[in-house]
CSV table of C-alpha atoms and ligand atoms in Angstrom, one decimal:
chain,number,residue,atom,x,y,z
A,1,UNK,CA,-17.7,63.8,-91.2
A,2,UNK,CA,-18.4,66.7,-93.6
A,3,UNK,CA,-15.9,69.5,-93.4
A,4,UNK,CA,-17.7,72.9,-93.6
A,5,UNK,CA,-15.9,75.5,-95.7
A,6,UNK,CA,-16.1,79.3,-94.9
A,7,UNK,CA,-14.5,82.0,-96.9
A,8,UNK,CA,-13.5,84.7,-94.4
A,9,UNK,CA,-12.4,87.1,-97.1
A,10,UNK,CA,-16.0,87.5,-98.2
A,11,UNK,CA,-18.2,86.3,-95.2
A,12,UNK,CA,-16.5,87.8,-92.3
A,13,UNK,CA,-18.2,87.5,-88.9
A,14,UNK,CA,-20.5,84.5,-89.7
A,15,UNK,CA,-17.6,82.2,-90.1
A,16,UNK,CA,-15.8,83.1,-87.0
A,17,UNK,CA,-19.0,83.1,-84.9
A,18,UNK,CA,-19.9,79.5,-86.1
A,19,UNK,CA,-16.2,78.5,-85.7
A,20,UNK,CA,-16.2,79.7,-82.1
A,21,UNK,CA,-19.4,77.7,-81.3
A,22,UNK,CA,-17.9,74.5,-82.9
A,23,UNK,CA,-14.7,74.9,-80.8
A,24,UNK,CA,-16.7,75.5,-77.6
A,25,UNK,CA,-18.7,72.3,-78.4
A,26,UNK,CA,-15.4,70.3,-78.6
A,27,UNK,CA,-15.0,70.3,-82.4
A,28,UNK,CA,-12.0,71.1,-84.7
A,29,UNK,CA,-11.7,74.2,-86.8
A,30,UNK,CA,-8.8,75.0,-89.2
A,31,UNK,CA,-8.1,78.8,-89.4
A,32,UNK,CA,-5.7,81.2,-91.0
A,33,UNK,CA,-2.7,82.8,-89.1
A,34,UNK,CA,0.0,85.0,-90.4
A,35,UNK,CA,2.4,82.0,-90.3
A,36,UNK,CA,0.5,78.9,-91.5
A,37,UNK,CA,-3.0,77.5,-91.0
A,38,UNK,CA,-3.7,76.1,-87.5
A,39,UNK,CA,-6.0,73.3,-86.5
A,40,UNK,CA,-7.8,74.6,-83.4
A,41,UNK,CA,-9.6,73.0,-80.4
A,42,UNK,CA,-10.7,74.3,-77.0
A,43,UNK,CA,-7.3,74.4,-75.3
A,44,UNK,CA,-8.9,73.9,-71.8
A,45,UNK,CA,-10.7,70.7,-72.9
A,46,UNK,CA,-8.4,67.7,-72.8
A,47,UNK,CA,-10.6,65.4,-74.9
A,48,UNK,CA,-11.1,68.0,-77.6
A,49,UNK,CA,-7.4,68.5,-77.7
A,50,UNK,CA,-6.9,64.7,-78.0
A,51,UNK,CA,-9.0,64.7,-81.2
A,52,UNK,CA,-6.4,67.1,-82.8
A,53,UNK,CA,-3.8,64.4,-82.4
A,54,UNK,CA,-6.1,61.8,-83.9
A,55,UNK,CA,-7.1,64.0,-87.0
A,56,UNK,CA,-3.4,64.8,-87.8
A,57,UNK,CA,-1.9,61.4,-86.9
A,58,UNK,CA,0.4,63.3,-84.6
A,59,UNK,CA,2.7,61.6,-82.0
A,60,UNK,CA,1.1,62.1,-78.6
A,61,UNK,CA,4.4,63.3,-77.1
A,62,UNK,CA,4.6,66.5,-79.3
A,63,UNK,CA,3.0,69.4,-77.4
A,64,UNK,CA,0.7,72.1,-78.9
A,65,UNK,CA,0.8,75.9,-78.9
A,66,UNK,CA,-2.0,77.8,-77.1
A,67,UNK,CA,-3.3,80.8,-79.1
A,68,UNK,CA,-4.7,83.8,-77.2
A,69,UNK,CA,-6.4,86.9,-78.4
A,70,UNK,CA,-4.9,89.3,-75.8
A,71,UNK,CA,-1.6,89.6,-74.0
A,72,UNK,CA,-3.1,89.4,-70.5
A,73,UNK,CA,-4.5,85.9,-71.3
A,74,UNK,CA,-1.1,84.4,-70.6
A,75,UNK,CA,-1.6,85.0,-66.9
A,76,UNK,CA,-4.1,82.2,-66.7
A,77,UNK,CA,-1.8,79.8,-68.6
A,78,UNK,CA,1.5,80.4,-67.0
A,79,UNK,CA,2.6,80.1,-63.3
A,80,UNK,CA,3.7,83.7,-63.5
A,81,UNK,CA,4.8,86.1,-66.3
A,82,UNK,CA,8.6,86.7,-66.3
A,83,UNK,CA,9.9,90.1,-67.1
A,84,UNK,CA,11.6,89.0,-70.3
A,85,UNK,CA,8.2,87.6,-71.5
A,86,UNK,CA,6.5,91.0,-70.9
A,87,UNK,CA,9.1,92.9,-72.9
A,88,UNK,CA,9.0,90.3,-75.8
A,89,UNK,CA,5.2,90.4,-75.8
A,90,UNK,CA,5.2,94.2,-76.0
A,91,UNK,CA,7.7,94.2,-78.8
A,92,UNK,CA,6.3,91.2,-80.9
A,93,UNK,CA,2.7,90.4,-80.1
A,94,UNK,CA,0.6,90.0,-82.0
A,95,UNK,CA,3.1,88.2,-84.3
A,96,UNK,CA,5.0,85.1,-85.2
A,97,UNK,CA,6.6,84.5,-81.7
A,98,UNK,CA,5.7,81.7,-79.4
A,99,UNK,CA,6.9,81.8,-75.8
A,100,UNK,CA,7.4,78.8,-73.6
A,101,UNK,CA,7.2,79.1,-69.8
A,102,UNK,CA,6.0,77.1,-66.7
A,103,UNK,CA,2.4,76.1,-67.1
A,104,UNK,CA,-0.5,76.8,-64.7
A,105,UNK,CA,-2.8,74.1,-63.4
A,106,UNK,CA,-5.6,74.9,-65.8
A,107,UNK,CA,-3.6,73.7,-68.8
A,108,UNK,CA,-4.5,70.1,-69.6
A,109,UNK,CA,-1.7,67.5,-70.0
A,110,UNK,CA,-3.0,66.8,-73.6
A,111,UNK,CA,-1.8,70.2,-74.7
A,112,UNK,CA,1.7,70.0,-73.1
A,113,UNK,CA,2.2,66.3,-73.7
A,114,UNK,CA,2.9,66.0,-70.0
A,115,UNK,CA,5.7,68.7,-69.9
A,116,UNK,CA,5.5,71.3,-67.1
A,117,UNK,CA,5.8,74.1,-69.6
A,118,UNK,CA,3.3,75.5,-72.1
A,119,UNK,CA,3.9,77.3,-75.4
A,120,UNK,CA,1.6,80.4,-76.0
A,121,UNK,CA,1.3,82.9,-78.9
A,122,UNK,CA,-0.9,85.7,-80.0
A,123,UNK,CA,-1.3,85.5,-83.8
A,124,UNK,CA,-1.2,88.6,-86.0
A,125,UNK,CA,-4.3,87.8,-88.1
A,126,UNK,CA,-7.7,89.3,-87.7
A,127,UNK,CA,-9.7,86.1,-88.5
A,128,UNK,CA,-7.6,84.1,-86.0
A,129,UNK,CA,-8.1,86.7,-83.3
A,130,UNK,CA,-11.9,86.9,-84.0
A,131,UNK,CA,-12.1,83.1,-83.8
A,132,UNK,CA,-10.3,83.0,-80.4
A,133,UNK,CA,-12.6,85.8,-79.1
A,134,UNK,CA,-15.7,84.1,-80.4
A,135,UNK,CA,-14.6,80.7,-78.8
A,136,UNK,CA,-14.0,82.6,-75.5
A,137,UNK,CA,-11.2,80.1,-74.6
A,138,UNK,CA,-7.5,79.7,-75.6
A,139,UNK,CA,-7.3,77.7,-78.7
A,140,UNK,CA,-4.8,74.9,-78.8
A,141,UNK,CA,-3.5,74.5,-82.5
A,142,UNK,CA,-0.8,72.7,-84.3
A,143,UNK,CA,-0.3,73.4,-88.0
A,144,UNK,CA,-3.3,72.0,-90.0
A,145,UNK,CA,-1.5,69.4,-92.0
A,146,UNK,CA,-1.3,65.6,-91.6
A,147,UNK,CA,1.7,64.9,-89.4
A,148,UNK,CA,5.0,64.9,-91.4
A,149,UNK,CA,3.6,66.9,-94.4
A,150,UNK,CA,4.6,70.5,-95.2
A,151,UNK,CA,2.5,73.0,-93.1
A,152,UNK,CA,-0.4,74.5,-95.0
A,153,UNK,CA,-0.1,78.1,-96.2
A,154,UNK,CA,-3.5,78.2,-98.0
A,155,UNK,CA,-6.9,76.7,-97.3
A,156,UNK,CA,-6.7,74.3,-100.3
A,157,UNK,CA,-3.6,72.7,-98.6
A,158,UNK,CA,-5.7,72.2,-95.4
A,159,UNK,CA,-8.4,70.6,-97.4
A,160,UNK,CA,-6.0,68.3,-99.3
A,161,UNK,CA,-4.9,66.8,-96.0
A,162,UNK,CA,-7.9,67.2,-93.7
A,163,UNK,CA,-11.1,67.1,-95.7
A,164,UNK,CA,-13.6,64.8,-93.9
A,165,UNK,CA,-11.4,64.7,-90.7
A,166,UNK,CA,-12.3,68.1,-89.2
A,167,UNK,CA,-15.5,70.1,-88.7
A,168,UNK,CA,-14.6,73.3,-90.5
A,169,UNK,CA,-12.0,75.3,-92.4
A,170,UNK,CA,-12.0,79.0,-92.5
A,171,UNK,CA,-10.3,80.4,-95.6
A,172,UNK,CA,-8.3,83.6,-95.1
A,173,UNK,CA,-6.2,83.4,-98.2
A,174,UNK,CA,-2.5,82.8,-98.4
A,175,UNK,CA,-0.4,83.2,-95.2
A,176,UNK,CA,2.0,86.1,-95.1
A,177,UNK,CA,5.0,84.6,-93.3
A,178,UNK,CA,4.7,81.0,-94.6
A,179,UNK,CA,6.8,79.3,-92.0
A,180,UNK,CA,5.7,78.5,-88.5
A,181,UNK,CA,6.3,80.9,-85.6
A,182,UNK,CA,9.7,81.3,-83.8
A,183,UNK,CA,9.5,79.1,-80.6
A,184,UNK,CA,11.5,80.6,-77.7
A,185,UNK,CA,11.8,79.0,-74.3
A,186,UNK,CA,12.2,81.3,-71.3
A,187,UNK,CA,12.9,78.5,-68.9
A,188,UNK,CA,16.6,78.8,-68.2
A,189,UNK,CA,18.6,80.7,-70.7
A,190,UNK,CA,16.4,82.1,-73.5
A,191,UNK,CA,16.8,79.6,-76.3
A,192,UNK,CA,15.2,79.4,-79.8
A,193,UNK,CA,13.9,75.9,-80.2
A,194,UNK,CA,12.4,76.7,-83.7
A,195,UNK,CA,13.4,79.7,-85.8
A,196,UNK,CA,10.7,81.7,-87.6
A,197,UNK,CA,9.6,85.2,-88.6
A,198,UNK,CA,10.9,86.9,-85.4
A,199,UNK,CA,14.6,86.4,-85.8
A,200,UNK,CA,17.4,85.9,-83.2
A,201,UNK,CA,18.6,89.4,-84.1
A,202,UNK,CA,15.2,90.9,-83.3
A,203,UNK,CA,14.9,89.0,-80.0
A,204,UNK,CA,18.4,90.0,-78.9
A,205,UNK,CA,17.6,93.7,-79.4
A,206,UNK,CA,14.9,93.3,-76.7
A,207,UNK,CA,16.4,90.8,-74.2
A,208,UNK,CA,20.0,90.6,-75.0
A,209,UNK,CA,21.8,87.3,-75.9
A,210,UNK,CA,19.7,84.4,-77.0
A,211,UNK,CA,20.9,80.8,-77.7
A,212,UNK,CA,19.9,78.6,-80.6
A,213,UNK,CA,19.1,75.0,-79.9
A,214,UNK,CA,21.6,72.7,-81.6
A,215,UNK,CA,18.7,70.8,-83.2
A,216,UNK,CA,17.9,73.8,-85.4
A,217,UNK,CA,20.5,73.1,-88.2
A,218,UNK,CA,21.5,69.5,-87.7
A,219,UNK,CA,19.8,66.2,-87.0
A,220,UNK,CA,19.7,65.1,-83.4
A,221,UNK,CA,21.9,62.2,-82.4
A,222,UNK,CA,20.2,59.0,-81.1
A,223,UNK,CA,21.0,59.7,-77.5
A,224,UNK,CA,20.2,63.5,-77.5
A,225,UNK,CA,17.1,64.8,-75.9
A,226,UNK,CA,15.0,67.3,-78.0
A,227,UNK,CA,14.3,70.5,-76.1
A,228,UNK,CA,11.3,70.8,-78.4
A,229,UNK,CA,9.8,67.4,-79.1
A,230,UNK,CA,8.8,68.5,-82.6
A,231,UNK,CA,12.4,68.7,-83.6
A,232,UNK,CA,12.9,65.0,-83.5
A,233,UNK,CA,10.3,64.1,-86.0
A,234,UNK,CA,10.7,63.9,-89.8
A,235,UNK,CA,9.1,67.1,-91.0
A,236,UNK,CA,7.9,68.9,-94.1
A,237,UNK,CA,8.8,65.9,-96.2
A,238,UNK,CA,7.5,65.9,-99.8
A,239,UNK,CA,7.1,62.7,-101.8
A,240,UNK,CA,10.4,63.0,-103.7
A,241,UNK,CA,14.1,63.5,-103.1
A,242,UNK,CA,15.2,67.0,-102.0
A,243,UNK,CA,18.9,68.1,-102.2
A,244,UNK,CA,20.2,71.5,-100.9
A,245,UNK,CA,23.2,73.2,-102.5
A,246,UNK,CA,25.1,75.5,-100.1
A,247,UNK,CA,27.8,78.1,-100.6
A,248,UNK,CA,27.9,81.5,-102.4
A,249,UNK,CA,25.2,82.4,-104.9
A,250,UNK,CA,27.5,81.5,-107.8
A,251,UNK,CA,28.6,78.1,-106.3
A,252,UNK,CA,25.1,77.0,-105.5
A,253,UNK,CA,24.0,77.6,-109.1
A,254,UNK,CA,27.1,75.6,-110.4
A,255,UNK,CA,26.2,72.7,-108.1
A,256,UNK,CA,22.6,72.7,-109.1
A,257,UNK,CA,23.3,72.8,-112.8
A,258,UNK,CA,25.7,69.9,-112.5
A,259,UNK,CA,23.4,67.8,-110.4
A,260,UNK,CA,20.4,68.6,-112.7
A,261,UNK,CA,22.4,67.3,-115.8
A,262,UNK,CA,23.4,64.1,-114.0
A,263,UNK,CA,19.8,63.4,-112.7
A,264,UNK,CA,18.3,64.3,-116.1
A,265,UNK,CA,20.6,61.9,-117.9
A,266,UNK,CA,19.4,59.2,-115.4
A,267,UNK,CA,15.8,59.9,-116.5
A,268,UNK,CA,14.8,61.7,-113.4
A,269,UNK,CA,12.3,64.6,-113.4
A,270,UNK,CA,13.9,67.5,-111.7
A,271,UNK,CA,12.8,71.0,-110.5
A,272,UNK,CA,15.1,73.8,-109.3
A,273,UNK,CA,13.8,75.9,-106.4
A,274,UNK,CA,15.9,79.0,-107.3
A,275,UNK,CA,16.4,82.6,-106.4
A,276,UNK,CA,16.2,85.9,-108.4
A,277,UNK,CA,20.0,86.3,-108.3
A,278,UNK,CA,20.5,83.0,-110.2
A,279,UNK,CA,17.6,83.2,-112.6
A,280,UNK,CA,19.7,83.4,-115.7
A,281,UNK,CA,21.9,80.4,-114.7
A,282,UNK,CA,18.9,78.0,-115.0
A,283,UNK,CA,18.1,78.7,-118.7
A,284,UNK,CA,16.4,75.7,-120.4
A,285,UNK,CA,15.9,73.9,-117.1
A,286,UNK,CA,12.7,73.3,-115.1
A,287,UNK,CA,12.9,76.0,-112.5
A,288,UNK,CA,10.7,77.9,-110.0
A,289,UNK,CA,12.2,81.2,-108.8
A,290,UNK,CA,10.6,81.2,-105.3
A,291,UNK,CA,12.3,84.4,-103.9
A,292,UNK,CA,15.3,86.6,-103.4
A,293,UNK,CA,18.5,85.6,-101.6
A,294,UNK,CA,18.8,89.1,-100.1
A,295,UNK,CA,15.2,88.9,-98.7
A,296,UNK,CA,14.9,85.4,-97.1
A,297,UNK,CA,11.3,86.3,-95.9
A,298,UNK,CA,10.3,85.9,-99.6
A,299,UNK,CA,11.7,82.4,-99.7
A,300,UNK,CA,10.0,81.5,-96.4
A,301,UNK,CA,6.7,82.7,-97.8
A,302,UNK,CA,6.8,80.3,-100.8
A,303,UNK,CA,8.7,77.3,-99.6
A,304,UNK,CA,5.9,75.1,-98.2
A,305,UNK,CA,3.6,75.7,-101.2
A,306,UNK,CA,6.4,74.8,-103.5
A,307,UNK,CA,7.2,71.6,-101.6
A,308,UNK,CA,3.5,70.6,-101.9
A,309,UNK,CA,3.2,71.5,-105.5
A,310,UNK,CA,6.2,69.4,-106.6
A,311,UNK,CA,5.7,66.5,-104.2
A,312,UNK,CA,5.0,63.4,-106.2
A,313,UNK,CA,5.2,65.3,-109.6
A,314,UNK,CA,9.0,65.3,-109.7
A,315,UNK,CA,11.7,62.8,-108.6
A,316,UNK,CA,14.2,65.4,-107.4
A,317,UNK,CA,14.0,68.9,-106.0
A,318,UNK,CA,17.3,70.8,-106.2
A,319,UNK,CA,17.1,73.8,-103.8
A,320,UNK,CA,19.4,76.8,-103.3
A,321,UNK,CA,20.7,77.1,-99.7
A,322,UNK,CA,21.2,80.7,-98.3
A,323,UNK,CA,22.9,82.4,-95.4
A,324,UNK,CA,21.6,81.6,-92.1
A,325,UNK,CA,21.1,85.3,-91.1
A,326,UNK,CA,17.8,86.8,-90.2
A,327,UNK,CA,14.9,84.8,-91.6
A,328,UNK,CA,17.5,82.8,-93.5
A,329,UNK,CA,17.8,80.6,-90.4
A,330,UNK,CA,14.1,79.7,-90.5
A,331,UNK,CA,14.4,79.0,-94.3
A,332,UNK,CA,17.4,76.7,-93.9
A,333,UNK,CA,15.8,75.0,-90.9
A,334,UNK,CA,12.7,73.9,-92.9
A,335,UNK,CA,14.7,73.2,-96.1
A,336,UNK,CA,17.2,71.0,-94.4
A,337,UNK,CA,14.5,69.0,-92.6
A,338,UNK,CA,12.6,68.6,-95.9
A,339,UNK,CA,15.8,67.2,-97.5
A,340,UNK,CA,16.5,64.9,-94.6
A,341,UNK,CA,19.8,67.0,-94.2
A,342,UNK,CA,20.9,66.1,-97.7
A,343,UNK,CA,23.5,68.8,-98.5
A,344,UNK,CA,26.0,69.4,-101.4
A,345,UNK,CA,28.7,71.9,-101.1
A,346,UNK,CA,31.8,72.5,-103.4
B,3,LIG,O1,3.1,79.4,-86.4
B,3,LIG,C1,2.8,78.5,-85.6
B,3,LIG,O2,3.4,78.3,-84.6
B,3,LIG,C2,1.6,77.5,-86.0
B,3,LIG,C3,0.4,78.3,-86.1
B,3,LIG,C4,-0.8,77.5,-86.3
B,3,LIG,O3,0.3,79.1,-84.9
B,3,LIG,N1,1.6,76.4,-85.2
B,3,LIG,C5,2.5,75.4,-85.2
B,3,LIG,O4,2.2,74.4,-84.3
B,3,LIG,O5,3.5,75.4,-85.9
B,3,LIG,P1,3.0,73.0,-84.3
B,3,LIG,O6,2.3,72.1,-83.4
B,3,LIG,O7,3.0,72.5,-85.8
B,3,LIG,O8,4.4,73.3,-83.7
B,3,LIG,C6,4.6,73.5,-82.4
B,3,LIG,C7,6.0,73.4,-82.0
B,3,LIG,C8,6.5,72.0,-82.0
B,3,LIG,O9,7.8,71.9,-82.5
B,3,LIG,C9,6.4,71.6,-80.5
B,3,LIG,O10,7.4,70.6,-80.2
B,3,LIG,C10,6.9,73.0,-79.9
B,3,LIG,O11,6.2,73.9,-80.7
B,3,LIG,N2,6.3,73.1,-78.5
B,3,LIG,C11,5.0,73.2,-78.1
B,3,LIG,N3,4.9,73.3,-76.8
B,3,LIG,C12,6.2,73.2,-76.3
B,3,LIG,C13,6.8,73.2,-74.9
B,3,LIG,N4,6.0,73.3,-73.9
B,3,LIG,N5,8.1,73.1,-74.9
B,3,LIG,C14,8.9,73.0,-76.0
B,3,LIG,N6,8.4,73.0,-77.3
B,3,LIG,C15,7.1,73.1,-77.4
B,4,LIG,MG1,3.5,71.4,-87.4
């Protein structure tokens, strides 16, 4: 199949109108959101949704997020709209927050992987919203990468994984947030299943205390059930070893310099994913300063692109761990998964 490319930054309406027609006809369209690129299909058409799983090589038991263009669209997808959801939607939609609640009968089992809940979000991106409006249906969309690879934060990442496997990609430039949305379930106690741009601290200001799923910062044991099926799969894995140093800014720099010397002496090609605060510590080493420890959102915005860039071109990525506060929780969740939970501390 030929994958059509459309640049939404120059050819605005034409791309989303055509994309909407492709989605209504059962096809697959990759599109930009504020978090990462999504791979969309008609969320009310079970067989269109199945073709997403095929194109990505995604395990069939990992459910998808429904994307809507207006808040009131959740009414058709959920059994009812709980009060907490209303308050969260008013505070954070459109934006990087996905809410999970009991599904209505119109949601196909292919979307929910047979669960009785469905995840919904309204993205904060004008091209995504225009595409959903043009399609006239909720769009079911996972991240537009091959299963297991880092999520795409630019159209070129989508094409690297999906060219020839999907009908169309709409290029909206780089994604602002860079990690996938926060997933919060409202069934039972509100619990973050996946941290993202809307932080626990932000959620708690609106609905009070929020739990964090244990799977967020550690691997699940063999006999544990994942609240979010996505958490049990190997994720974001680049084609090289990834090691995360944790501790204070000074300590992580010490650990990284030591490990770099050891690895280099063994003939390994290494790269440091560092922060502004430690720039001067990595003098003479191969290093990419990807953000600022005091502004974890800057690290989130560049992590996946960096993992893709160095995948296969180095043997070892040595990355700085940061505090798990605010967006630091999302950063550490993705980084720890990319490393297979390989952590060094002093
Ligand atoms: O930012 C995002 O959320 C991006 C963009 C494209 O919107 N989408 C995305 O989709 O990251 P995906 O499929 O890569 O991740 C969806 C996550 C998975 O971890 C999945 O297990 C979880 O949401 N999920 C979906 N439906 C669920 C449900 N009913 N209950 C629990 N977890 C669910
Ligand atoms: Mg994904």
